[in-house]
CSV table of C-alpha atoms in Angstrom, one decimal:
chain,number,residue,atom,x,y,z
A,1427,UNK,CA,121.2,88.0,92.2
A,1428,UNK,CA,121.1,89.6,95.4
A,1429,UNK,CA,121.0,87.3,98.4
A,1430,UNK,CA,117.6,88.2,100.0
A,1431,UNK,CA,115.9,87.1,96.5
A,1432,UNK,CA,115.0,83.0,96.6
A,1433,UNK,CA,114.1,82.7,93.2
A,1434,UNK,CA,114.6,85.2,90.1
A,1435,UNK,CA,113.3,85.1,87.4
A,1436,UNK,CA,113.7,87.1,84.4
A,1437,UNK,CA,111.9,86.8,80.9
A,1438,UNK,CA,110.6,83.8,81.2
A,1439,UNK,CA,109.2,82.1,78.1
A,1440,UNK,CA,107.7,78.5,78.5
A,1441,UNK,CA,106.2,76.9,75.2
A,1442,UNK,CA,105.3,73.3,74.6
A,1443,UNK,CA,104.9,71.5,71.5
A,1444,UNK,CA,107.1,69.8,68.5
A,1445,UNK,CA,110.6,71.2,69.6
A,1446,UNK,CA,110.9,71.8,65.4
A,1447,UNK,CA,108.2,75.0,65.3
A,1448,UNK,CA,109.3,77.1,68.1
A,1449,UNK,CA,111.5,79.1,67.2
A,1450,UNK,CA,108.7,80.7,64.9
A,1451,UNK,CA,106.6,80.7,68.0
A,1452,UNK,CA,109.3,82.7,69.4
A,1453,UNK,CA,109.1,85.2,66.9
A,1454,UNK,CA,106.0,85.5,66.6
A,1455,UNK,CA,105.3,86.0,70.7
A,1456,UNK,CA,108.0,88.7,70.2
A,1457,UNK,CA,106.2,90.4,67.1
A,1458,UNK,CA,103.1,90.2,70.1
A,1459,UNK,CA,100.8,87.2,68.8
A,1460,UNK,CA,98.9,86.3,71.4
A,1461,UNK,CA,98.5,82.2,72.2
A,1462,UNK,CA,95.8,81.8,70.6
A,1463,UNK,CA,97.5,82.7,67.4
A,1464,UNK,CA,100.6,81.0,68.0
A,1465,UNK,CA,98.8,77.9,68.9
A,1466,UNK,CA,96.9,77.7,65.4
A,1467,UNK,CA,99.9,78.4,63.2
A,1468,UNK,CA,102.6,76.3,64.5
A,1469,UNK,CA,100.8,74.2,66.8
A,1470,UNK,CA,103.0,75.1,70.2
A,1471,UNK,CA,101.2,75.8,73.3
A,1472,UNK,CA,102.0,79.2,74.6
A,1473,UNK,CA,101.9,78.0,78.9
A,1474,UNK,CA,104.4,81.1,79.7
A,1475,UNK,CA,105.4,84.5,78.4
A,1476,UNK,CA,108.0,87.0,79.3
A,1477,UNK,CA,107.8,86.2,82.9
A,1478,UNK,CA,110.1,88.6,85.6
A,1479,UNK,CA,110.0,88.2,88.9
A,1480,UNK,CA,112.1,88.4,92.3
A,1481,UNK,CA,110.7,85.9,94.9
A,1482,UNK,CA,111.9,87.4,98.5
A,1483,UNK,CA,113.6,85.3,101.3
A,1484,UNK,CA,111.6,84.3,103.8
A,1485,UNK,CA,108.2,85.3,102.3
A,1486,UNK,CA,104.9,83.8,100.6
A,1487,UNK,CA,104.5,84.6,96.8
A,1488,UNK,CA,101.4,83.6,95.4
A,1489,UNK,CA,101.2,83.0,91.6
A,1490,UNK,CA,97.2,83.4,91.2
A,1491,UNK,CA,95.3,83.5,87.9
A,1492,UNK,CA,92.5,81.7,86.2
A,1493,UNK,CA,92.7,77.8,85.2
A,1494,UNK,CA,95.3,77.8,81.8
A,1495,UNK,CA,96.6,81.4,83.0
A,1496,UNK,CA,100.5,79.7,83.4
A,1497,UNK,CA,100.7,80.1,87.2
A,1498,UNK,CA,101.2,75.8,87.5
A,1499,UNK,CA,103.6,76.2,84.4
A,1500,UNK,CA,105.6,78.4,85.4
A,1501,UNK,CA,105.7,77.1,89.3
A,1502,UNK,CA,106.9,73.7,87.6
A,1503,UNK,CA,110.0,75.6,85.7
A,1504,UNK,CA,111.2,76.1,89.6
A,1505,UNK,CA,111.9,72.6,90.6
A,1506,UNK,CA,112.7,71.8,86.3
A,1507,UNK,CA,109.4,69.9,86.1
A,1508,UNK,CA,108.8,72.1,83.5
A,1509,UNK,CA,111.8,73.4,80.6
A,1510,UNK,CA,112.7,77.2,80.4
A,1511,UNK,CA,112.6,77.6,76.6
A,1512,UNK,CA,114.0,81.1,76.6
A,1513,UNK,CA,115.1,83.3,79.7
A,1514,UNK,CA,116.7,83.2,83.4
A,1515,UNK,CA,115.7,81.4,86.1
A,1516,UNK,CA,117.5,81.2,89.2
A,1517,UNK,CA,117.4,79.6,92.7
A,1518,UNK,CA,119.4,80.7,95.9
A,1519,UNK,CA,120.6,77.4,97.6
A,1520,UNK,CA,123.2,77.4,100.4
A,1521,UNK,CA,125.9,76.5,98.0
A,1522,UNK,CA,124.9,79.2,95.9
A,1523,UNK,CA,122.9,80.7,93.0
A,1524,UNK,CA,121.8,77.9,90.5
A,1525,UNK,CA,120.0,78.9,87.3
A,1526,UNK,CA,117.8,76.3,86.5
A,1527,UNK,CA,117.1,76.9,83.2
A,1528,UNK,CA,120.3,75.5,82.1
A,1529,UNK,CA,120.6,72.8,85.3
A,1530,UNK,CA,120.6,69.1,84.1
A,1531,UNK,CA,121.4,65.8,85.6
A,1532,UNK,CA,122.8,65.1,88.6
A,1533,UNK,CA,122.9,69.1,89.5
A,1534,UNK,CA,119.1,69.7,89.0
A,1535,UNK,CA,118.6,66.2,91.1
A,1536,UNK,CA,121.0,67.5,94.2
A,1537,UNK,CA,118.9,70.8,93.8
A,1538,UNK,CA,115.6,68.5,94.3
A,1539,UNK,CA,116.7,66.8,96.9
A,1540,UNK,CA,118.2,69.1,98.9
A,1541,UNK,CA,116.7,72.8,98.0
A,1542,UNK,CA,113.4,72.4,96.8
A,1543,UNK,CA,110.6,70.5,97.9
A,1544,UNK,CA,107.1,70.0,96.6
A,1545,UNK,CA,103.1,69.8,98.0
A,1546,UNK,CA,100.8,68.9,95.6
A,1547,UNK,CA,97.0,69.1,95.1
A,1548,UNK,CA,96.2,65.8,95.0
A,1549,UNK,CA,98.7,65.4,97.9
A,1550,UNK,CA,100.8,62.9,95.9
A,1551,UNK,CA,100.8,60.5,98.8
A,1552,UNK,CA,102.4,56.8,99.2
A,1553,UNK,CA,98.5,54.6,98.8
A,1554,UNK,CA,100.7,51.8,100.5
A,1555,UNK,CA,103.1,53.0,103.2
A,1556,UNK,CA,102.3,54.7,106.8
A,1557,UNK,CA,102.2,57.9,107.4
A,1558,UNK,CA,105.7,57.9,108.8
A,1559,UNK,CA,107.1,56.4,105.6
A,1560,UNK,CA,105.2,58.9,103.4
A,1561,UNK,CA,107.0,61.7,105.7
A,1562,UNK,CA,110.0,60.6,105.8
A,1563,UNK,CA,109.8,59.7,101.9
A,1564,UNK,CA,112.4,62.0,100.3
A,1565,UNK,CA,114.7,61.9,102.9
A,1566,UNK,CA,114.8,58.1,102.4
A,1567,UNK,CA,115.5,58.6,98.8
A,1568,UNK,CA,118.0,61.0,99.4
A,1569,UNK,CA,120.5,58.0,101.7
A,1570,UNK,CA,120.0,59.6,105.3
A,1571,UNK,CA,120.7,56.8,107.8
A,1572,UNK,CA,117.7,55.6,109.5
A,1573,UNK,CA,118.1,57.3,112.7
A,1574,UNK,CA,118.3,60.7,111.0
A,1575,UNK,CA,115.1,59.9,109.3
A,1576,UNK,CA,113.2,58.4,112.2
A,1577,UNK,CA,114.2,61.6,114.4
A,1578,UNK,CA,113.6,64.1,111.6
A,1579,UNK,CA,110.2,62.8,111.2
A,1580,UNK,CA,108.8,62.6,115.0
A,1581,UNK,CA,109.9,66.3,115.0
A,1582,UNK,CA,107.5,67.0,111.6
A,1583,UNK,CA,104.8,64.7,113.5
A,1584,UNK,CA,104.8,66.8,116.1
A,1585,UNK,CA,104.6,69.9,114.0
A,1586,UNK,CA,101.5,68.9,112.0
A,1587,UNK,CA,100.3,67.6,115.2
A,1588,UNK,CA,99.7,63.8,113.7
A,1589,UNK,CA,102.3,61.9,116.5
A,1590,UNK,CA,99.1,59.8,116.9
A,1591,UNK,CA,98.7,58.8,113.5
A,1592,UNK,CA,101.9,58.2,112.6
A,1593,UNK,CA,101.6,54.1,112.3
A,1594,UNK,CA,98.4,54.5,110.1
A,1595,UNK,CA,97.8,53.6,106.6
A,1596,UNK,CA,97.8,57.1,104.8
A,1597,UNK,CA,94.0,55.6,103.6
A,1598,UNK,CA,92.7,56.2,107.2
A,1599,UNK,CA,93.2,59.6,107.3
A,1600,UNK,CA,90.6,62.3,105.9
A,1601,UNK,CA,91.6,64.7,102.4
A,1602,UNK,CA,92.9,67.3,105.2
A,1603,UNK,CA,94.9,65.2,107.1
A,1604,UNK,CA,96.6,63.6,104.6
A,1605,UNK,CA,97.7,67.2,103.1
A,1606,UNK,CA,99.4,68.1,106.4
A,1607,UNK,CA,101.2,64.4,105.8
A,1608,UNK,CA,102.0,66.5,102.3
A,1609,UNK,CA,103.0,69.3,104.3
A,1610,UNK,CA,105.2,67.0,106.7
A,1611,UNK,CA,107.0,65.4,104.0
A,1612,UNK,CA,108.1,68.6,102.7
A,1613,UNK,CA,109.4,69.9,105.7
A,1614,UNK,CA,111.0,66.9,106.3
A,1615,UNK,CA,113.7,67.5,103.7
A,1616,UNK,CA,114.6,71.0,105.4
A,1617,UNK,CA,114.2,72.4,101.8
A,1618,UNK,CA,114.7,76.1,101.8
A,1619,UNK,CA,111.8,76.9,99.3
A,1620,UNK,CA,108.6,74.9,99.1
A,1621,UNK,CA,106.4,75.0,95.7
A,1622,UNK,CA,103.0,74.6,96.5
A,1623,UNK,CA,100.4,73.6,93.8
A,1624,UNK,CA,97.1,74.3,94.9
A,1625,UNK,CA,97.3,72.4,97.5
A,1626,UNK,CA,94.1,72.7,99.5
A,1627,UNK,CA,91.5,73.7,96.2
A,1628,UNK,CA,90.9,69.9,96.9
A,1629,UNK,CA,89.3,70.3,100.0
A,1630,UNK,CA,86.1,71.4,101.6
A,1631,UNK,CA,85.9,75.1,102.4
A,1632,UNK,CA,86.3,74.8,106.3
A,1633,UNK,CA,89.1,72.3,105.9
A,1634,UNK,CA,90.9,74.6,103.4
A,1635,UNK,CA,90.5,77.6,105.7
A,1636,UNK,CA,92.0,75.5,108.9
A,1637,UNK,CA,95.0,74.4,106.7
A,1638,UNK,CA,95.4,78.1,105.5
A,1639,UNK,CA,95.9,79.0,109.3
A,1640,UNK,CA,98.3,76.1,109.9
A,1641,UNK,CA,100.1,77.0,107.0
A,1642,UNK,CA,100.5,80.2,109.1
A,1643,UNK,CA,101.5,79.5,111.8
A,1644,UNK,CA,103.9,77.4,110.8
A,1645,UNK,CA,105.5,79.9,108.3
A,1646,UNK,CA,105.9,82.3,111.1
A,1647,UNK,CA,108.3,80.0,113.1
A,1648,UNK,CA,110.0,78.2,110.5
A,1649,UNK,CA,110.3,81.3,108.2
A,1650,UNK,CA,110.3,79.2,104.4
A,1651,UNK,CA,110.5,80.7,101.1
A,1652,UNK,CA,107.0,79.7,99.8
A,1653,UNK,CA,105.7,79.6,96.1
A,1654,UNK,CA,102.3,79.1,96.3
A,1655,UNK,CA,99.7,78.5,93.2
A,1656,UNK,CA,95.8,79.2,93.4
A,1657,UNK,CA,93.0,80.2,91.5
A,1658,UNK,CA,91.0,81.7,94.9
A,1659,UNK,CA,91.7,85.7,95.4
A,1660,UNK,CA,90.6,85.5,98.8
A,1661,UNK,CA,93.7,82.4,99.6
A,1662,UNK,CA,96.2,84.5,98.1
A,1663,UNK,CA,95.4,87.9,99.7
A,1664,UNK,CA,95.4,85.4,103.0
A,1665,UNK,CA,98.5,84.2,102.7
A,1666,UNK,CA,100.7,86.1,100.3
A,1667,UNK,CA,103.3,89.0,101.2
A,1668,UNK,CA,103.6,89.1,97.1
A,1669,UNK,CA,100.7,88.1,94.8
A,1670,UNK,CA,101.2,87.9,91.0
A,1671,UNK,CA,98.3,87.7,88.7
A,1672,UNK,CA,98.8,85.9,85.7
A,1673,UNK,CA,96.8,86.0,82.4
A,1674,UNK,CA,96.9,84.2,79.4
A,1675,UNK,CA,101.0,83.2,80.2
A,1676,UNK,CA,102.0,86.5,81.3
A,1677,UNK,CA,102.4,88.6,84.7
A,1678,UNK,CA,100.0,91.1,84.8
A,1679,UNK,CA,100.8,92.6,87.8
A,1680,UNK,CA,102.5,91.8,91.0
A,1681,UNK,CA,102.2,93.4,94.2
A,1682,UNK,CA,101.3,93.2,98.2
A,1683,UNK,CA,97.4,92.1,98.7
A,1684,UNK,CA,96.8,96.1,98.9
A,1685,UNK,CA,98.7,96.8,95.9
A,1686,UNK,CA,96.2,94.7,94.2
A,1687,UNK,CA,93.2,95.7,96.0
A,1688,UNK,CA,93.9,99.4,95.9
A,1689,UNK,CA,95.9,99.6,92.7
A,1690,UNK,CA,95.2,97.7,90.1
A,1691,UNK,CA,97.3,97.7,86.9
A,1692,UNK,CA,94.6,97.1,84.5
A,1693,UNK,CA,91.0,96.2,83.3
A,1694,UNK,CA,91.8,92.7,84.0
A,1695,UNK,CA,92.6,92.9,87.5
A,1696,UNK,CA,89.9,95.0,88.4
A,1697,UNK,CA,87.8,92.8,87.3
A,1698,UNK,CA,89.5,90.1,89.3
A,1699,UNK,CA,88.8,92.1,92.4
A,1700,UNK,CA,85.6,93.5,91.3
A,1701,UNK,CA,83.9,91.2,94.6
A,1702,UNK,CA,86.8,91.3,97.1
A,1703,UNK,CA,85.2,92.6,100.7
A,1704,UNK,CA,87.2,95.1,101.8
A,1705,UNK,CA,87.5,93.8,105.0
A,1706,UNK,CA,89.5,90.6,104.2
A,1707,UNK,CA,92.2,93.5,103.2
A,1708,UNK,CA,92.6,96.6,105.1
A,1709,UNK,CA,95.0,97.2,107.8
A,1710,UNK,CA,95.4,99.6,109.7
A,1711,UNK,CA,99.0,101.2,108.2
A,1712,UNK,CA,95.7,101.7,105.0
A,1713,UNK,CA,93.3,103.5,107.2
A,1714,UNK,CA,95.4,105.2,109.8
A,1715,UNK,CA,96.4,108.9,110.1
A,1716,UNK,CA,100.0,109.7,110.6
A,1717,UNK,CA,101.2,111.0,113.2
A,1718,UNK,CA,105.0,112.0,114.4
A,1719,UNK,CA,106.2,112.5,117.9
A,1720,UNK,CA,107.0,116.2,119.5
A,1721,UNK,CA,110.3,114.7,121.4
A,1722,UNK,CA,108.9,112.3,122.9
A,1723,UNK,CA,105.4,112.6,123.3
A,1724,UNK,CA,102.1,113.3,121.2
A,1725,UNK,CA,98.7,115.2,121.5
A,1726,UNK,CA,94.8,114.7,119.9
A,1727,UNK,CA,93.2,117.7,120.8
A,1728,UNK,CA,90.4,116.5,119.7
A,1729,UNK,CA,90.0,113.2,121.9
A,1730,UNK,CA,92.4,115.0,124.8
A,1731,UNK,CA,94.5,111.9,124.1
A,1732,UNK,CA,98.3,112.0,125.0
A,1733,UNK,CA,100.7,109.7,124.3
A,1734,UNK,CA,104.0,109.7,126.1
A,1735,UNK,CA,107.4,106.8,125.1
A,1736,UNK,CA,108.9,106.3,128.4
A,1737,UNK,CA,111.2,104.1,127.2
A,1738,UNK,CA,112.2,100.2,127.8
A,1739,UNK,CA,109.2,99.4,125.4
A,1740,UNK,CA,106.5,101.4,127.3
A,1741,UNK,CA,104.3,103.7,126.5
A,1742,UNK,CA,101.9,106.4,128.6
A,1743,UNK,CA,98.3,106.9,127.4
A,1744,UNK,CA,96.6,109.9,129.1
A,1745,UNK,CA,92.9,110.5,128.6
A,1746,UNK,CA,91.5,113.7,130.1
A,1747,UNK,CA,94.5,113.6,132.7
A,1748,UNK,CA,94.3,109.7,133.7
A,1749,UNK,CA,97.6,108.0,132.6
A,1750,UNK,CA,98.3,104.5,132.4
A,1751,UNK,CA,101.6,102.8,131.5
A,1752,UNK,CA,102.1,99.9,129.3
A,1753,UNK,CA,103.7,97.4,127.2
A,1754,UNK,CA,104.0,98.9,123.6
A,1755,UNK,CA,102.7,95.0,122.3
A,1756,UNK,CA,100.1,94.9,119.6
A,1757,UNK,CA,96.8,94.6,120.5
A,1758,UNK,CA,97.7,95.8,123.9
A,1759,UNK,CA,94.5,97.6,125.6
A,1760,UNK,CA,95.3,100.7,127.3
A,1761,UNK,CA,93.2,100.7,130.1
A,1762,UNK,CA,92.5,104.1,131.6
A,1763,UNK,CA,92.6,104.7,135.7
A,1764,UNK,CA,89.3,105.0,137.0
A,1765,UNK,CA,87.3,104.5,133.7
A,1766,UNK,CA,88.2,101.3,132.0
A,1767,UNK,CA,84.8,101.9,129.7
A,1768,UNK,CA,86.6,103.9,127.7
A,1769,UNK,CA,89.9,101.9,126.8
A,1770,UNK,CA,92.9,103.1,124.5
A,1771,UNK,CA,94.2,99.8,122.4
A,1772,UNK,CA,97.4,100.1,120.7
A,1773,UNK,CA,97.3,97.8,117.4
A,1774,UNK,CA,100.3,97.3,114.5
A,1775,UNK,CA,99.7,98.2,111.3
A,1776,UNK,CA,99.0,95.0,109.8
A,1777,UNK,CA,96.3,94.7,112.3
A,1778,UNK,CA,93.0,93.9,109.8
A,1779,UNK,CA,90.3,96.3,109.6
A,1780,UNK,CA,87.9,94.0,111.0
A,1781,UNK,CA,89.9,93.7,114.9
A,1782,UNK,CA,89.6,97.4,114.8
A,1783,UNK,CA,85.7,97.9,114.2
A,1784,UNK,CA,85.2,95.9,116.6
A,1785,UNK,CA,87.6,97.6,119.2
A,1786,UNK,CA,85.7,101.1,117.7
A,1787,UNK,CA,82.5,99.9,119.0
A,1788,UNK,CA,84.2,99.5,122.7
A,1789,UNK,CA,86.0,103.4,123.0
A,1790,UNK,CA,85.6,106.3,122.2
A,1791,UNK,CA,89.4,107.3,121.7
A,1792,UNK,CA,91.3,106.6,118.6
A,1793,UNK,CA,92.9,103.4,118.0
A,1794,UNK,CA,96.6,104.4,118.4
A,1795,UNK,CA,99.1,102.5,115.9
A,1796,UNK,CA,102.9,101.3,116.9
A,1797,UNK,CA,105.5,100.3,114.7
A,1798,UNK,CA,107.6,97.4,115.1
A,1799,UNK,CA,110.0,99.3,117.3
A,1800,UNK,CA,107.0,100.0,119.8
A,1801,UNK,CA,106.9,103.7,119.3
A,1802,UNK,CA,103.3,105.2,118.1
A,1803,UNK,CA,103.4,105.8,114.4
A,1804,UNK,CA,99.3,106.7,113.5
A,1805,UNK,CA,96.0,107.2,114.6
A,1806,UNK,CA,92.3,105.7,113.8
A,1807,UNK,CA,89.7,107.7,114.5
A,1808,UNK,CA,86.2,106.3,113.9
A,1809,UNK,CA,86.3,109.0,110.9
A,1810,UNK,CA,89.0,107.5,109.2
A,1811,UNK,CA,87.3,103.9,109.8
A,1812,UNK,CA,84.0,104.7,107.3
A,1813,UNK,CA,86.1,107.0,105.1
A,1814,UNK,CA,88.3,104.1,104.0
A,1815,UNK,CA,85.1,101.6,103.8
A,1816,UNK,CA,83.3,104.5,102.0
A,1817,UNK,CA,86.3,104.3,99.2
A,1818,UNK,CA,86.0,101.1,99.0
């Protein structure tokens, strides 16, 4: 498995029922019975079929689908909650790769303990301890001397921002509250992949959205692999850098948010995205024109707008002759000399579509784009804004 992949799987089948009849369900999923099928003539439930997929490093996968598609079922074979019937499944720890489908006693427990950690939806909390004991739960279990765990959990406190809490009966807290305790706890164990089961569908929509953003933030400094189960489009083309859509067991389709959006695989995923607003979506690497440096240094005719790389990570914007030099940061406004009514802003290319409406409604030059090396990469034109939400 190559080393940038967390989790792999490949051909995935989960079934549950009496152990005696599946091997004709087996058969008859690979003749291509569907579940229902299987179900009524050997009385085993179909939860996962033929499953592949390749869970990057580092990133958010969201396994989305519709209540009994399989995404819980097969986000429970991960941690062994759940028994790979037929197929690969494999887990990149720091020891190395582990295929859990075969892992059993005291190997799948170290790989619990140590690799993988869990946040519920019904946040799976302690009813009698603190919130400091709740946190510092699984590291307790797993023999760390009490200093370790004391100092490992005022670091999490901090991180969830509940250092003033931390002495409280978990009952005290509110539903959001105690899921960053659920969050905390699974930090805690410095896992390298966290399985998440729907962990804020419990709460109310405002709640949900403010734990989405923590969520985040916090992914972008501690850099997690993240396995993440929902049934709401709009969480997982939030949060996910990989969505899959399941149905009916299987993987329908897996993709980035625009892959899905833009591209669907099939009748059922266009129906899935049939009410998606396109501005929870595009970005600007969808909606931008490209454009490619003459050495160093570019020209709109059309706008009079010229764009210079001086080097060092700055940039020149000159409109109609005025030139100012700045950082080549995103979001970065390029204000012109002696007419800062008409500002050039420099934006990355996942900047959403909505940042740059609004930054269309203050200039009248194109919205220049920069990669993550600083140097200008595309342009967006107020054209190219209401052509891509046209499409849409």
């Amino acid at each position: 498995m190559d080393a940038a992949t967390a989790v792999s799987v490949k051909h995935v089948d989960v079934l549950f029922g009496p152990a005696r009849r599946r091997a004709e369900a087996l058969q008859m999923l690979d003749r291509g019975c569907d579940r229902e099928a299987i179900l009524d003539s050997t009385g085993v439930v179909l939860g996962v079929a033929d499953a592949s997929l390749a869970v990057p490093a580092g990133s958010i996968a969201v396994l989305m689908g519709l209540s009994g598609s399989g995404k819980s079922s097969l986000l429970r074979c991960i941690n062994g909650l759940n028994e790979v019937t037929r197929g690969v499944l494999e887990v990149t720890t720091r020891e190395g790769v582990v295929n859990v489908a075969s892992c059993k006693g005291d190997e799948l427990r170290n790989l619990r303990r140590h690799s993988l950690a869990m946040v519920f939806q019904q946040f799976a909390l302690l009813p009698w301890a603190s919130v400091r004991e709740n946190i510092g739960f699984g590291l307790s279990v797993r023999g760390e001397p009490e200093s370790v765990v004391r100092q490992c959990v005022d670091k999490q406190l901090e991180l969830v921002g509940l250092e003033a809490w931390a002495d409280k009966p978990i009952h005290t807290l509110s539903g959001g509250m105690q899921q960053r305790v659920g969050l905390a706890r699974a930090f805690a164990t410095d896992a390298d992949i966290l399985l998440m089961d729907e962990p804020f569908s419990a709460l109310d929509p405002l709640i949900r959205e403010h734990l989405q953003d923590e969520l985040l933030e916090l992914q972008s400094r501690l850099q997690k692999t993240i396995v993440f189960v929902s049934h709401d489009l709009d969480e997982a083309l939030k949060l996910g850098n990989q969505i899959s859509i399941m149905d009916g067991g299987r993987i329908v389709q897996t993709g980035s948010a625009d892959d899905i959006v833009f591209r669907p695989a099939n009748d059922y995923v266009r129906r899935f995205i049939a009410n998606i607003n396109p501005l929870s979506v595009l970005t600007a690497a969808a909606v931008m024109q490209p454009i490619s440096l003459s050495g160093d240094r570019f020209e709109d005719t059309t706008s009079q707008l010229v764009i210079r790389v001086l080097g060092d990570g700055e940039i020149s914007a000159s409109v109609r002759g005025r030139d100012h030099a700045v950082q080549a940061l995103a979001d970065t406004t390029v204000v012109n000399e002696g007419d800062d009514s008409n500002p050039v802003f420099c934006v990355r290319p996942d900047s959403p579509i909505s940042a740059l409406l609004n930054m269309a409604t203050l200039s009248h030059c194109p919205i220049l784009v920069l990669n993550d090396d600083g140097i200008p990469c595309g342009l967006i034109r107020d054209r190219d804004l209401l052509l891509a939400l046209q499409r849409q």
